[in-house]
GROMACS .gro file of C-alpha atoms in nm:
model
  196
    1MET     CA    1  -3.024  -0.804   0.679
    2THR     CA    2  -3.306  -0.570   0.593
    3HIS     CA    3  -3.477  -0.581   0.258
    4SER     CA    4  -3.363  -0.224   0.183
    5LYS     CA    5  -2.997  -0.317   0.242
    6LEU     CA    6  -3.023  -0.607   0.003
    7LEU     CA    7  -3.192  -0.392  -0.263
    8PHE     CA    8  -2.934  -0.115  -0.226
    9GLY     CA    9  -2.653  -0.368  -0.253
   10LEU     CA   10  -2.805  -0.518  -0.564
   11ALA     CA   11  -2.868  -0.178  -0.720
   12THR     CA   12  -2.512  -0.072  -0.642
   13CYS     CA   13  -2.384  -0.395  -0.793
   14LEU     CA   14  -2.572  -0.338  -1.116
   15PHE     CA   15  -2.474   0.031  -1.120
   16LEU     CA   16  -2.103  -0.047  -1.097
   17ALA     CA   17  -2.084  -0.313  -1.364
   18GLY     CA   18  -1.803  -0.159  -1.575
   19CYS     CA   19  -1.442  -0.251  -1.520
   20PHE     CA   20  -1.108  -0.133  -1.654
   21PHE     CA   21  -0.797  -0.307  -1.781
   22GLU     CA   22  -0.440  -0.189  -1.795
   23ALA     CA   23  -0.115  -0.380  -1.833
   24GLY     CA   24   0.081  -0.434  -1.518
   25GLY     CA   25   0.140  -0.638  -1.209
   26CYS     CA   26  -0.013  -0.632  -0.865
   27THR     CA   27   0.021  -0.376  -0.592
   28GLY     CA   28  -0.227  -0.376  -0.312
   29ASN     CA   29  -0.346  -0.478   0.028
   30ALA     CA   30  -0.392  -0.848   0.094
   31CYS     CA   31  -0.240  -0.950  -0.238
   32VAL     CA   32  -0.237  -1.320  -0.315
   33TYR     CA   33  -0.001  -1.462  -0.574
   34VAL     CA   34  -0.088  -1.806  -0.707
   35SER     CA   35   0.215  -1.969  -0.864
   36ASP     CA   36   0.203  -2.186  -1.175
   37ASP     CA   37   0.213  -2.501  -0.965
   38GLY     CA   38  -0.083  -2.387  -0.756
   39ASP     CA   39   0.104  -2.297  -0.438
   40GLU     CA   40   0.005  -1.966  -0.279
   41CYS     CA   41   0.223  -1.709  -0.111
   42TYR     CA   42   0.127  -1.375   0.039
   43GLY     CA   43   0.258  -1.021   0.031
   44ASP     CA   44   0.634  -0.973   0.021
   45HIS     CA   45   0.697  -1.350   0.023
   46CYS     CA   46   0.619  -1.361  -0.349
   47ASP     CA   47   0.912  -1.406  -0.586
   48GLU     CA   48   0.746  -1.226  -0.876
   49PRO     CA   49   0.921  -0.906  -0.998
   50VAL     CA   50   0.601  -0.710  -0.931
   51ALA     CA   51   0.492  -0.794  -0.580
   52CYS     CA   52   0.229  -0.641  -0.356
   53GLU     CA   53   0.317  -0.354  -0.134
   54ASP     CA   54   0.305  -0.378   0.241
   55ALA     CA   55  -0.061  -0.396   0.355
   56ASN     CA   56  -0.024  -0.101   0.594
   57ALA     CA   57   0.133   0.119   0.325
   58ILE     CA   58  -0.136   0.039   0.073
   59ALA     CA   59  -0.410   0.102   0.327
   60ALA     CA   60  -0.268   0.447   0.394
   61ARG     CA   61  -0.220   0.519   0.024
   62MET     CA   62  -0.571   0.412  -0.083
   63ALA     CA   63  -0.738   0.620   0.187
   64SER     CA   64  -0.511   0.917   0.114
   65VAL     CA   65  -0.555   0.911  -0.265
   66ILE     CA   66  -0.931   0.861  -0.245
   67THR     CA   67  -0.964   1.137   0.017
   68GLU     CA   68  -0.765   1.369  -0.209
   69ALA     CA   69  -0.984   1.283  -0.510
   70ARG     CA   70  -1.299   1.343  -0.303
   71SER     CA   71  -1.173   1.680  -0.177
   72HIS     CA   72  -1.241   1.840  -0.518
   73ALA     CA   73  -1.571   1.883  -0.695
   74ARG     CA   74  -1.571   1.681  -1.017
   75SER     CA   75  -1.783   1.558  -1.302
   76CYS     CA   76  -1.840   1.183  -1.335
   77GLY     CA   77  -1.979   1.115  -1.679
   78GLY     CA   78  -2.146   1.453  -1.703
   79VAL     CA   79  -2.293   1.439  -1.350
   80SER     CA   80  -2.151   1.701  -1.116
   81TYR     CA   81  -2.044   1.600  -0.766
   82SER     CA   82  -1.953   1.837  -0.486
   83ALA     CA   83  -1.641   1.776  -0.284
   84ALA     CA   84  -1.695   1.497  -0.032
   85GLY     CA   85  -1.544   1.423   0.309
   86SER     CA   86  -1.244   1.205   0.381
   87VAL     CA   87  -1.254   0.827   0.406
   88LEU     CA   88  -1.096   0.608   0.671
   89TRP     CA   89  -0.959   0.257   0.635
   90ASN     CA   90  -1.177  -0.021   0.777
   91ASP     CA   91  -1.024  -0.365   0.836
   92ARG     CA   92  -1.354  -0.548   0.799
   93LEU     CA   93  -1.415  -0.394   0.458
   94SER     CA   94  -1.056  -0.480   0.368
   95GLN     CA   95  -1.119  -0.841   0.469
   96ALA     CA   96  -1.429  -0.859   0.249
   97ALA     CA   97  -1.234  -0.705  -0.040
   98ALA     CA   98  -0.943  -0.947   0.007
   99LEU     CA   99  -1.170  -1.251  -0.010
  100HIS     CA  100  -1.340  -1.127  -0.327
  101SER     CA  101  -1.014  -1.033  -0.501
  102ALA     CA  102  -0.867  -1.375  -0.418
  103ASP     CA  103  -1.184  -1.542  -0.551
  104MET     CA  104  -1.169  -1.345  -0.879
  105ALA     CA  105  -0.798  -1.416  -0.926
  106GLU     CA  106  -0.826  -1.786  -0.843
  107ASN     CA  107  -1.132  -1.840  -1.064
  108ASN     CA  108  -1.028  -1.600  -1.344
  109PHE     CA  109  -1.331  -1.367  -1.358
  110LEU     CA  110  -1.413  -1.002  -1.296
  111SER     CA  111  -1.753  -0.937  -1.142
  112HIS     CA  112  -1.932  -0.797  -0.840
  113ILE     CA  113  -2.089  -1.138  -0.784
  114GLY     CA  114  -1.851  -1.395  -0.636
  115SER     CA  115  -1.819  -1.760  -0.736
  116ASP     CA  116  -2.029  -1.831  -0.427
  117GLY     CA  117  -2.313  -1.616  -0.562
  118LEU     CA  118  -2.263  -1.341  -0.301
  119GLY     CA  119  -2.254  -0.972  -0.381
  120PRO     CA  120  -2.088  -0.677  -0.201
  121ALA     CA  121  -2.367  -0.637   0.056
  122GLU     CA  122  -2.350  -1.001   0.165
  123ARG     CA  123  -1.968  -0.999   0.172
  124ALA     CA  124  -1.964  -0.692   0.395
  125LEU     CA  125  -2.210  -0.850   0.639
  126GLU     CA  126  -2.015  -1.178   0.641
  127ALA     CA  127  -1.699  -0.981   0.732
  128GLY     CA  128  -1.887  -0.830   1.027
  129TYR     CA  129  -1.947  -0.486   0.872
  130ASP     CA  130  -2.300  -0.375   0.960
  131TYR     CA  131  -2.351  -0.101   0.706
  132ALA     CA  132  -2.591   0.184   0.647
  133ARG     CA  133  -2.454   0.215   0.292
  134ILE     CA  134  -2.225  -0.011   0.088
  135SER     CA  135  -2.084  -0.014  -0.264
  136GLU     CA  136  -1.798  -0.175  -0.446
  137ASN     CA  137  -1.558  -0.104  -0.733
  138VAL     CA  138  -1.368  -0.388  -0.901
  139GLY     CA  139  -1.093  -0.369  -1.159
  140GLY     CA  140  -0.833  -0.582  -1.322
  141GLY     CA  141  -0.487  -0.554  -1.470
  142GLN     CA  142  -0.362  -0.244  -1.285
  143SER     CA  143  -0.025  -0.260  -1.113
  144THR     CA  144  -0.076  -0.003  -0.838
  145SER     CA  145  -0.348   0.138  -0.617
  146THR     CA  146  -0.295   0.478  -0.777
  147ALA     CA  147  -0.345   0.328  -1.127
  148VAL     CA  148  -0.667   0.153  -1.035
  149ILE     CA  149  -0.807   0.463  -0.862
  150SER     CA  150  -0.721   0.668  -1.173
  151ALA     CA  151  -0.908   0.415  -1.390
  152TRP     CA  152  -1.209   0.432  -1.158
  153LEU     CA  153  -1.210   0.812  -1.168
  154ASP     CA  154  -1.221   0.792  -1.549
  155SER     CA  155  -1.534   0.570  -1.533
  156PRO     CA  156  -1.864   0.748  -1.464
  157GLU     CA  157  -2.006   0.468  -1.244
  158HIS     CA  158  -1.688   0.403  -1.049
  159CYS     CA  159  -1.622   0.775  -1.012
  160ALA     CA  160  -1.974   0.825  -0.871
  161ALA     CA  161  -1.908   0.554  -0.611
  162LEU     CA  162  -1.579   0.722  -0.509
  163MET     CA  163  -1.755   1.061  -0.479
  164ASP     CA  164  -2.055   0.934  -0.282
  165PRO     CA  165  -2.079   1.174   0.016
  166LEU     CA  166  -2.264   0.913   0.221
  167VAL     CA  167  -1.964   0.675   0.245
  168ASN     CA  168  -1.682   0.743   0.488
  169GLU     CA  169  -1.493   0.413   0.516
  170ILE     CA  170  -1.306   0.194   0.268
  171GLY     CA  171  -1.124  -0.135   0.246
  172ALA     CA  172  -0.937  -0.264  -0.057
  173ALA     CA  173  -0.737  -0.558  -0.185
  174CYS     CA  174  -0.552  -0.682  -0.488
  175ALA     CA  175  -0.497  -1.047  -0.574
  176ARG     CA  176  -0.252  -1.178  -0.832
  177ASN     CA  177  -0.264  -1.493  -1.041
  178ASN     CA  178  -0.025  -1.521  -1.336
  179ARG     CA  179  -0.245  -1.787  -1.494
  180ALA     CA  180  -0.553  -1.559  -1.497
  181ASP     CA  181  -0.637  -1.336  -1.790
  182LEU     CA  182  -0.587  -1.004  -1.608
  183GLN     CA  183  -0.325  -1.125  -1.356
  184THR     CA  184  -0.432  -0.867  -1.097
  185TYR     CA  185  -0.780  -0.832  -0.950
  186TRP     CA  186  -0.881  -0.533  -0.739
  187THR     CA  187  -1.175  -0.485  -0.504
  188LEU     CA  188  -1.260  -0.159  -0.323
  189MET     CA  189  -1.541  -0.169  -0.069
  190LEU     CA  190  -1.689   0.170   0.025
  191GLY     CA  191  -1.929   0.202   0.312
  192SER     CA  192  -2.071   0.381   0.607
  193PRO     CA  193  -2.141   0.192   0.929
  194GLN     CA  194  -2.485   0.143   1.075
  195THR     CA  195  -2.538   0.375   1.367
  196PRO     CA  196  -2.726   0.254   1.674
   0.00000   0.00000   0.00000
């Protein structure tokens, strides 16, 4: 990893420190439900009334809703952003997001730095995503991908990450833990791949 990648990842991490809370359950890609007795189940195997949507459906929805949001010029905290291009789903970014959401849910915290001390840049590289640009949004408590995207669009820092014209790929995940304070923990990785 180059020094500039590490610095950008750290700067992005500090830039996107705010998070949003809203009552609800969990809907998202790679959702993990941790039952009261500590057993884990995944996706539609969960018995909770609010379960995660099918991973393929949520992948299509996240990319579609974010692409729609980016297709319009908007102001993020008083800073104007031009319309940006569409984003595509990336499985490696999704894998990195899923691991971080599961970590936050299991360990009851909301942060860009994982319990292992790694940030978004390191998680992307560990998932095999060699990036030219990487950023991350996290959130907690939202029940759907649409709700969490709406919360991010209402936050200047998160909105700026969504509108970044230099990112063109995303991966996202939601993890659920009824024992955790927020119950649902979202991670959205935004990136652009390194070109040879």
